Amino acid sequence: STANGEQILVQVEGTPKIPANRSAELWWIGADGTPVSVGVLPDTGRQVLTRQGLTGDEPAPTFAVSIEPRGGSPTGAPTGKVITTFTAVRSL
């Protein structure tokens, strides 16, 4: 983690083909069920995403990935189809 927020290492493998005008966006699903954007996923490879407000208090946090307009959701909430949800392998 950093002084500004929690860091998450994202490794993208075997992703579905996403149109050039769309992005895959990663969401942290809080204990109250509210999604918080962690950031837009890279098309391939690894990326470290940092997001303020991610506490890492949950023993196994839940994430979701949605397909959004290029650059990410314009509303701060998922607007496109959620293509997967998963639980983190280990606590942040």
N, CA, C and O atoms as a MOPAC input file, in Angstrom:
PM7 MOZYME 1SCF
protein

 N      0.83100 1    -1.18100 1     0.00000 1
 C      0.00000 1     0.00000 1     0.00000 1
 C      0.87600 1     1.24500 1     0.00000 1
 O      2.07700 1     1.17600 1     0.25900 1
 N      0.26900 1     2.36300 1    -0.28900 1
 C      0.97200 1     3.63700 1    -0.33100 1
 C      0.26800 1     4.61100 1     0.59100 1
 O     -0.79200 1     4.31200 1     1.14000 1
 N      0.86100 1     5.77000 1     0.75500 1
 C      0.22100 1     6.80300 1     1.57100 1
 C     -1.07900 1     7.27300 1     0.93900 1
 O     -1.96400 1     7.77700 1     1.63100 1
 N     -1.19700 1     7.10900 1    -0.36800 1
 C     -2.38000 1     7.59200 1    -1.08800 1
 C     -3.45400 1     6.53500 1    -1.28000 1
 O     -4.56100 1     6.86000 1    -1.70700 1
 N     -3.15400 1     5.27500 1    -0.97500 1
 C     -4.15000 1     4.24000 1    -1.18600 1
 C     -3.52200 1     2.87600 1    -1.28800 1
 O     -2.30700 1     2.73200 1    -1.15300 1
 N     -4.33900 1     1.87500 1    -1.52300 1
 C     -3.88000 1     0.50800 1    -1.65100 1
 C     -3.46000 1     0.23200 1    -3.08500 1
 O     -4.08500 1     0.71000 1    -4.03200 1
 N     -2.38700 1    -0.55100 1    -3.23500 1
 C     -1.95000 1    -0.95300 1    -4.56600 1
 C     -2.39400 1    -2.38200 1    -4.82300 1
 O     -2.38100 1    -3.22500 1    -3.92600 1
 N     -2.78300 1    -2.63600 1    -6.04900 1
 C     -3.20400 1    -3.96100 1    -6.46600 1
 C     -2.43300 1    -4.30700 1    -7.72300 1
 O     -2.46300 1    -3.55400 1    -8.69600 1
 N     -1.73600 1    -5.44700 1    -7.71700 1
 C     -1.04500 1    -5.91500 1    -8.90900 1
 C     -2.03400 1    -6.73600 1    -9.71500 1
 O     -2.59300 1    -7.71300 1    -9.21700 1
 N     -2.24900 1    -6.33800 1   -10.95900 1
 C     -3.19400 1    -7.01400 1   -11.83800 1
 C     -2.42100 1    -7.69500 1   -12.95400 1
 O     -1.62100 1    -7.05500 1   -13.63700 1
 N     -2.65200 1    -8.98600 1   -13.14600 1
 C     -2.05700 1    -9.74000 1   -14.25000 1
 C     -3.20000 1   -10.15000 1   -15.16300 1
 O     -4.10600 1   -10.87100 1   -14.74300 1
 N     -3.16400 1    -9.69800 1   -16.40300 1
 C     -4.22900 1    -9.98600 1   -17.35400 1
 C     -3.78300 1   -11.13600 1   -18.25100 1
 O     -2.76500 1   -11.04600 1   -18.93700 1
 N     -4.56500 1   -12.22200 1   -18.23600 1
 C     -4.28300 1   -13.39500 1   -19.06000 1
 C     -5.59200 1   -13.93500 1   -19.61200 1
 O     -6.60200 1   -13.96100 1   -18.90900 1
 N     -5.57800 1   -14.36000 1   -20.85200 1
 C     -6.73200 1   -15.01500 1   -21.43300 1
 C     -7.99300 1   -14.17700 1   -21.43800 1
 O     -9.08900 1   -14.69300 1   -21.22300 1
 N     -7.84300 1   -12.89600 1   -21.68100 1
 C     -9.01400 1   -12.02300 1   -21.68100 1
 C     -9.81200 1   -12.18600 1   -22.97000 1
 O     -9.25000 1   -12.51200 1   -24.01600 1
 N    -11.11300 1   -11.96100 1   -22.89600 1
 C    -11.90800 1   -12.00600 1   -24.11800 1
 C    -11.54600 1   -10.83400 1   -25.02300 1
 O    -11.03100 1    -9.81800 1   -24.55600 1
 N    -11.81200 1   -10.97400 1   -26.29100 1
 C    -11.56000 1    -9.89200 1   -27.24500 1
 C    -12.50800 1    -8.74100 1   -26.92200 1
 O    -13.72800 1    -8.90400 1   -26.91500 1
 N    -11.92600 1    -7.58500 1   -26.65900 1
 C    -12.70900 1    -6.39700 1   -26.32600 1
 C    -12.58200 1    -5.41500 1   -27.48000 1
 O    -11.46500 1    -5.13900 1   -27.92000 1
 N    -13.69200 1    -4.87600 1   -27.98700 1
 C    -13.61200 1    -3.91800 1   -29.09600 1
 C    -12.70000 1    -2.73900 1   -28.76000 1
 O    -12.55600 1    -2.37500 1   -27.59300 1
 N    -12.09200 1    -2.15100 1   -29.77000 1
 C    -11.13400 1    -1.05300 1   -29.58700 1
 C    -11.75100 1     0.15900 1   -28.89100 1
 O    -11.04000 1     0.93400 1   -28.25100 1
 N    -13.05600 1     0.32400 1   -29.01000 1
 C    -13.70600 1     1.48300 1   -28.38700 1
 C    -14.22700 1     1.18600 1   -26.97800 1
 O    -15.00700 1     1.96300 1   -26.42600 1
 N    -13.79900 1     0.07000 1   -26.40200 1
 C    -14.24300 1    -0.33700 1   -25.06500 1
 C    -13.03300 1    -0.65500 1   -24.19100 1
 O    -11.94100 1    -0.90500 1   -24.70200 1
 N    -13.22900 1    -0.64400 1   -22.88000 1
 C    -12.19300 1    -0.99700 1   -21.90700 1
 C    -12.78000 1    -1.94600 1   -20.87100 1
 O    -13.97500 1    -1.90500 1   -20.57900 1
 N    -11.92700 1    -2.79800 1   -20.32400 1
 C    -12.30900 1    -3.62200 1   -19.17500 1
 C    -11.94000 1    -2.83700 1   -17.92200 1
 O    -10.80700 1    -2.37900 1   -17.77900 1
 N    -12.90200 1    -2.68600 1   -17.01700 1
 C    -12.66100 1    -1.92400 1   -15.79500 1
 C    -12.81900 1    -2.83500 1   -14.58200 1
 O    -13.76000 1    -3.62400 1   -14.49900 1
 N    -11.87600 1    -2.71100 1   -13.64000 1
 C    -11.87400 1    -3.51300 1   -12.41900 1
 C    -12.58800 1    -2.75700 1   -11.30900 1
 O    -12.36500 1    -1.56400 1   -11.10700 1
 N    -13.45300 1    -3.47400 1   -10.59200 1
 C    -14.23700 1    -2.88100 1    -9.50400 1
 C    -14.00700 1    -3.65400 1    -8.21900 1
 O    -13.99400 1    -4.88500 1    -8.22300 1
 N    -13.82600 1    -2.93500 1    -7.12000 1
 C    -13.77200 1    -3.49600 1    -5.76300 1
 C    -15.19800 1    -3.47700 1    -5.25700 1
 O    -15.84200 1    -2.42800 1    -5.26400 1
 N    -15.70300 1    -4.61600 1    -4.81900 1
 C    -17.06500 1    -4.67800 1    -4.29900 1
 C    -16.97900 1    -4.60600 1    -2.77700 1
 O    -16.53300 1    -5.55300 1    -2.12900 1
 N    -17.40200 1    -3.49100 1    -2.21500 1
 C    -17.31500 1    -3.27300 1    -0.77900 1
 C    -18.25200 1    -4.17400 1     0.00300 1
 O    -19.11400 1    -4.84000 1    -0.57000 1
 N    -18.07700 1    -4.18900 1     1.30400 1
 C    -18.89600 1    -5.02000 1     2.18100 1
 C    -20.38000 1    -4.70000 1     2.03800 1
 O    -21.22800 1    -5.56400 1     2.25900 1
 N    -20.69400 1    -3.45300 1     1.66800 1
 C    -22.09600 1    -3.06100 1     1.49200 1
 C    -22.60600 1    -3.33200 1     0.08000 1
 O    -23.74800 1    -3.00700 1    -0.24200 1
 N    -21.74800 1    -3.93500 1    -0.77400 1
 C    -22.14900 1    -4.26900 1    -2.13700 1
 C    -21.93600 1    -3.16600 1    -3.15100 1
 O    -22.23600 1    -3.34700 1    -4.33100 1
 N    -21.42500 1    -2.02900 1    -2.71500 1
 C    -21.20300 1    -0.90400 1    -3.61700 1
 C    -19.88800 1    -1.07600 1    -4.36900 1
 O    -18.84300 1    -1.25000 1    -3.74200 1
 N    -19.92000 1    -1.03000 1    -5.72000 1
 C    -18.67300 1    -1.13500 1    -6.47900 1
 C    -17.89300 1     0.17700 1    -6.46100 1
 O    -18.46700 1     1.26200 1    -6.55100 1
 N    -16.57300 1     0.05100 1    -6.34200 1
 C    -15.66300 1     1.19500 1    -6.38800 1
 C    -14.64700 1     0.90400 1    -7.47900 1
 O    -14.00300 1    -0.14400 1    -7.45700 1
 N    -14.49400 1     1.81400 1    -8.43100 1
 C    -13.55000 1     1.58600 1    -9.52000 1
 C    -12.12200 1     1.54600 1    -8.99400 1
 O    -11.68800 1     2.42300 1    -8.24700 1
 N    -11.40300 1     0.50100 1    -9.40400 1
 C     -9.97900 1     0.39900 1    -9.10600 1
 C     -9.19200 1     0.94700 1   -10.28400 1
 O     -8.09700 1     1.48400 1   -10.11300 1
 N     -9.75400 1     0.80900 1   -11.48600 1
 C     -9.11500 1     1.34800 1   -12.67100 1
 C     -9.38400 1     0.50400 1   -13.89900 1
 O     -9.98200 1    -0.57000 1   -13.82700 1
 N     -8.93000 1     1.01500 1   -15.01700 1
 C     -9.07000 1     0.32200 1   -16.29700 1
 C     -7.93900 1    -0.69400 1   -16.40900 1
 O     -6.77900 1    -0.37800 1   -16.14300 1
 N     -8.28400 1    -1.90500 1   -16.80300 1
 C     -7.29000 1    -2.96400 1   -16.93300 1
 C     -6.47000 1    -2.78900 1   -18.20200 1
 O     -6.96400 1    -2.27200 1   -19.20400 1
 N     -5.21000 1    -3.22600 1   -18.15300 1
 C     -4.40200 1    -3.18900 1   -19.37100 1
 C     -4.93700 1    -4.22500 1   -20.35700 1
 O     -5.57600 1    -5.19800 1   -19.95700 1
 N     -4.67700 1    -4.01400 1   -21.63600 1
 C     -5.11600 1    -4.99000 1   -22.63900 1
 C     -4.39400 1    -6.32100 1   -22.44900 1
 O     -4.98900 1    -7.38000 1   -22.64800 1
 N     -3.12400 1    -6.27800 1   -22.06700 1
 C     -2.33800 1    -7.48000 1   -21.78200 1
 C     -1.29500 1    -7.14200 1   -20.72900 1
 O     -1.01900 1    -5.96900 1   -20.47700 1
 N     -0.72300 1    -8.15600 1   -20.11900 1
 C      0.39200 1    -7.96600 1   -19.20300 1
 C     -0.01700 1    -7.56500 1   -17.80500 1
 O     -1.13900 1    -7.81700 1   -17.36600 1
 N      0.92800 1    -6.92700 1   -17.10800 1
 C      0.73100 1    -6.55200 1   -15.70700 1
 C      0.61400 1    -5.04800 1   -15.54800 1
 O      1.14100 1    -4.27200 1   -16.34500 1
 N     -0.08300 1    -4.66600 1   -14.50600 1
 C     -0.20300 1    -3.25300 1   -14.18400 1
 C     -0.49200 1    -3.13500 1   -12.69200 1
 O     -1.25100 1    -3.92800 1   -12.13500 1
 N      0.11000 1    -2.15400 1   -12.05800 1
 C     -0.20200 1    -1.86200 1   -10.66000 1
 C     -1.22700 1    -0.74000 1   -10.65200 1
 O     -0.99700 1     0.32900 1   -11.21700 1
 N     -2.35200 1    -0.99000 1   -10.01100 1
 C     -3.41300 1     0.00700 1    -9.89300 1
 C     -3.45400 1     0.48400 1    -8.45100 1
 O     -3.35400 1    -0.32300 1    -7.52700 1
 N     -3.59900 1     1.77500 1    -8.25200 1
 C     -3.69200 1     2.34800 1    -6.91300 1
 C     -5.01700 1     3.07700 1    -6.80000 1
 O     -5.40700 1     3.83300 1    -7.69000 1
 N     -5.69300 1     2.84100 1    -5.70900 1
 C     -7.00100 1     3.46800 1    -5.51900 1
 C     -7.15000 1     3.90000 1    -4.06800 1
 O     -6.96800 1     3.09600 1    -3.15400 1
 N     -7.47600 1     5.15400 1    -3.85900 1
 C     -7.74300 1     5.63200 1    -2.50700 1
 C     -9.03300 1     5.01800 1    -1.98900 1
 O     -9.97000 1     4.76500 1    -2.74600 1
 N     -9.06100 1     4.78900 1    -0.70200 1
 C    -10.28500 1     4.31300 1    -0.07600 1
 C    -10.40300 1     2.80500 1    -0.00400 1
 O    -11.35100 1     2.30200 1     0.59900 1
 N     -9.47600 1     2.06200 1    -0.59500 1
 C     -9.50100 1     0.61200 1    -0.47300 1
 C     -8.78400 1     0.26900 1     0.81900 1
 O     -7.59200 1     0.53700 1     0.96300 1
 N     -9.49900 1    -0.31700 1     1.74700 1
 C     -8.93800 1    -0.50900 1     3.07700 1
 C     -8.22400 1    -1.83200 1     3.24700 1
 O     -7.33000 1    -1.94200 1     4.08500 1
 N     -8.59600 1    -2.84300 1     2.47300 1
 C     -7.99100 1    -4.15400 1     2.65700 1
 C     -8.42500 1    -4.83000 1     3.94300 1
 O     -7.78600 1    -5.78800 1     4.37900 1
 N     -9.50700 1    -4.34700 1     4.56600 1
 C     -9.97200 1    -4.91800 1     5.82500 1
 C    -10.65100 1    -6.27200 1     5.64700 1
 O    -10.70000 1    -7.06500 1     6.58700 1
 N    -11.16700 1    -6.54100 1     4.47000 1
 C    -11.85700 1    -7.79600 1     4.24100 1
 C    -10.83100 1    -8.90700 1     4.04500 1
 O     -9.82700 1    -8.69300 1     3.36500 1
 N    -11.05800 1   -10.10700 1     4.63400 1
 C    -10.08000 1   -11.18600 1     4.49400 1
 C     -9.94400 1   -11.68100 1     3.05500 1
 O     -8.86000 1   -12.10800 1     2.65700 1
 N    -11.00200 1   -11.63200 1     2.28000 1
 C    -10.95800 1   -12.06300 1     0.88300 1
 C    -11.88700 1   -11.15800 1     0.07800 1
 O    -13.03800 1   -11.51700 1    -0.17000 1
 N    -11.39900 1    -9.98900 1    -0.33000 1
 C    -12.26200 1    -9.03500 1    -1.02900 1
 C    -12.76700 1    -9.56300 1    -2.36700 1
 O    -12.11800 1   -10.38900 1    -3.01000 1
 N    -13.93100 1    -9.07400 1    -2.77300 1
 C    -14.53500 1    -9.45100 1    -4.04400 1
 C    -14.29400 1    -8.35300 1    -5.06500 1
 O    -14.34400 1    -7.16400 1    -4.75300 1
 N    -14.03200 1    -8.78300 1    -6.29900 1
 C    -13.82100 1    -7.87100 1    -7.41600 1
 C    -14.76400 1    -8.24900 1    -8.55000 1
 O    -15.27800 1    -9.36600 1    -8.59600 1
 N    -14.98400 1    -7.31600 1    -9.45700 1
 C    -15.75800 1    -7.56800 1   -10.67000 1
 C    -15.06900 1    -6.84800 1   -11.81900 1
 O    -14.33300 1    -5.88300 1   -11.61000 1
 N    -15.31700 1    -7.32500 1   -13.03200 1
 C    -14.80200 1    -6.67900 1   -14.23900 1
 C    -15.98500 1    -6.41300 1   -15.15300 1
 O    -16.78300 1    -7.30800 1   -15.43100 1
 N    -16.09200 1    -5.17400 1   -15.61800 1
 C    -17.15500 1    -4.81300 1   -16.56000 1
 C    -16.53700 1    -4.25900 1   -17.83500 1
 O    -15.38900 1    -3.81500 1   -17.85100 1
 N    -17.32000 1    -4.29600 1   -18.89400 1
 C    -16.89900 1    -3.72100 1   -20.17400 1
 C    -17.51900 1    -2.33300 1   -20.26300 1
 O    -18.73800 1    -2.17400 1   -20.21300 1
 N    -16.65100 1    -1.33000 1   -20.39600 1
 C    -17.06300 1     0.07000 1   -20.35300 1
 C    -16.60800 1     0.80900 1   -21.60900 1
 O    -15.83100 1     0.27000 1   -22.39600 1
 N    -17.08800 1     2.04100 1   -21.80100 1
 C    -16.54200 1     2.86300 1   -22.88800 1
 C    -15.02800 1     3.00400 1   -22.70400 1
 O    -14.53000 1     2.93200 1   -21.58000 1
 N    -14.30300 1     3.20200 1   -23.79500 1
 C    -12.84000 1     3.33100 1   -23.73100 1
 C    -12.45300 1     4.36200 1   -22.67300 1
 O    -12.95800 1     5.48500 1   -22.67500 1
 N    -11.56600 1     3.97700 1   -21.78000 1
 C    -11.12700 1     4.86900 1   -20.71600 1
 C    -11.85700 1     4.67000 1   -19.40300 1
 O    -11.42000 1     5.19400 1   -18.37800 1
 N    -12.95700 1     3.93000 1   -19.40000 1
 C    -13.66500 1     3.62700 1   -18.16000 1
 C    -15.04900 1     4.22500 1   -18.07300 1
 O    -15.45000 1     5.04000 1   -18.90400 1
 N    -15.76300 1     3.81000 1   -17.06300 1
 C    -17.14000 1     4.25000 1   -16.85000 1
 C    -17.21500 1     5.76300 1   -16.68400 1
 O    -16.43500 1     6.34200 1   -15.92700 1
 N    -18.14400 1     6.40500 1   -17.38200 1
 C    -18.29700 1     7.85300 1   -17.23600 1
 C    -19.07300 1     8.25300 1   -15.97900 1
 O    -19.14700 1     9.43600 1   -15.64700 1
 N    -19.65400 1     7.26900 1   -15.27700 1
 C    -20.52200 1     7.59000 1   -14.14400 1
 C    -19.92500 1     7.25700 1   -12.78100 1
 O    -20.47700 1     7.65600 1   -11.75600 1
 N    -18.81600 1     6.53600 1   -12.75300 1
 C    -18.26000 1     6.09900 1   -11.47800 1
 C    -18.87700 1     4.81000 1   -10.97000 1
 O    -18.54700 1     4.34600 1    -9.87900 1
 N    -19.76800 1     4.23400 1   -11.75700 1
 C    -20.38500 1     2.94200 1   -11.45100 1
 C    -20.38400 1     2.12000 1   -12.73800 1
 O    -20.32600 1     2.69000 1   -13.82700 1
 N    -20.44600 1     0.79100 1   -12.63400 1
 C    -20.48200 1    -0.01100 1   -13.85700 1
 C    -21.68500 1     0.36500 1   -14.72600 1
 O    -22.81600 1     0.43000 1   -14.24500 1
 N    -21.42200 1     0.61100 1   -16.00700 1
 C    -22.50300 1     0.91000 1   -16.95300 1
 C    -22.64400 1    -0.18700 1   -17.99200 1
 O    -23.68300 1    -0.30600 1   -18.64300 1
 N    -21.60000 1    -0.98700 1   -18.14700 1
 C    -21.60900 1    -2.05000 1   -19.13900 1
 C    -21.78300 1    -3.41200 1   -18.48900 1
 O    -21.95600 1    -3.53100 1   -17.27600 1
 N    -21.73200 1    -4.42700 1   -19.32400 1
 C    -21.91000 1    -5.80500 1   -18.88200 1
 C    -20.77900 1    -6.21700 1   -17.93900 1
 O    -19.60400 1    -5.99600 1   -18.23000 1
 N    -21.14900 1    -6.81900 1   -16.80400 1
 C    -20.16300 1    -7.40400 1   -15.89600 1
 C    -19.82700 1    -8.78200 1   -16.44700 1
 O    -20.70000 1    -9.64100 1   -16.56800 1
 N    -18.53600 1    -8.99100 1   -16.78700 1
 C    -18.14800 1   -10.24600 1   -17.43000 1
 C    -17.59500 1   -11.27200 1   -16.45100 1
 O    -17.52800 1   -12.45800 1   -16.77400 1
 N    -17.19700 1   -10.83500 1   -15.25900 1
 C    -16.73500 1   -11.79200 1   -14.25700 1
 C    -16.71500 1   -11.14500 1   -12.88300 1
 O    -16.56600 1    -9.93000 1   -12.75200 1
 N    -16.86700 1   -11.96900 1   -11.87500 1
 C    -16.63000 1   -11.56300 1   -10.49400 1
 C    -15.73000 1   -12.62400 1    -9.88600 1
 O    -15.77100 1   -13.78600 1   -10.29300 1
 N    -14.92100 1   -12.23300 1    -8.91900 1
 C    -14.01900 1   -13.19300 1    -8.28600 1
 C    -13.60200 1   -12.68400 1    -6.92100 1
 O    -13.72100 1   -11.49900 1    -6.61200 1
 N    -13.11500 1   -13.60100 1    -6.11900 1
 C    -12.59500 1   -13.27500 1    -4.80200 1
 C    -11.08100 1   -13.25800 1    -4.89300 1
 O    -10.48500 1   -14.12000 1    -5.53800 1
 N    -10.45700 1   -12.28300 1    -4.25200 1
 C     -8.99900 1   -12.17900 1    -4.27500 1
 C     -8.37700 1   -13.44200 1    -3.69000 1
 O     -8.93500 1   -14.06900 1    -2.78900 1
 N     -7.21400 1   -13.80000 1    -4.21800 1
 C     -6.50700 1   -14.98300 1    -3.75300 1
 C     -6.04000 1   -14.79500 1    -2.31900 1
 O     -6.05600 1   -15.73300 1    -1.52200 1
 N     -5.62600 1   -13.58000 1    -1.99800 1
 C     -5.19500 1   -13.29000 1    -0.63400 1
 C     -5.59900 1   -11.87500 1    -0.27900 1
 O     -5.88700 1   -11.05100 1    -1.14700 1
 N     -5.61400 1   -11.61800 1     0.99000 1
 C     -6.00200 1   -10.29900 1     1.46300 1
 C     -5.02900 1    -9.24800 1     0.99700 1
 O     -3.83000 1    -9.49800 1     0.86900 1
 N     -5.55800 1    -8.06600 1     0.74500 1
 C     -4.72200 1    -6.94400 1     0.36600 1
 C     -4.14800 1    -6.34100 1     1.61500 1
 O     -3.40000 1    -5.36700 1     1.54300 1

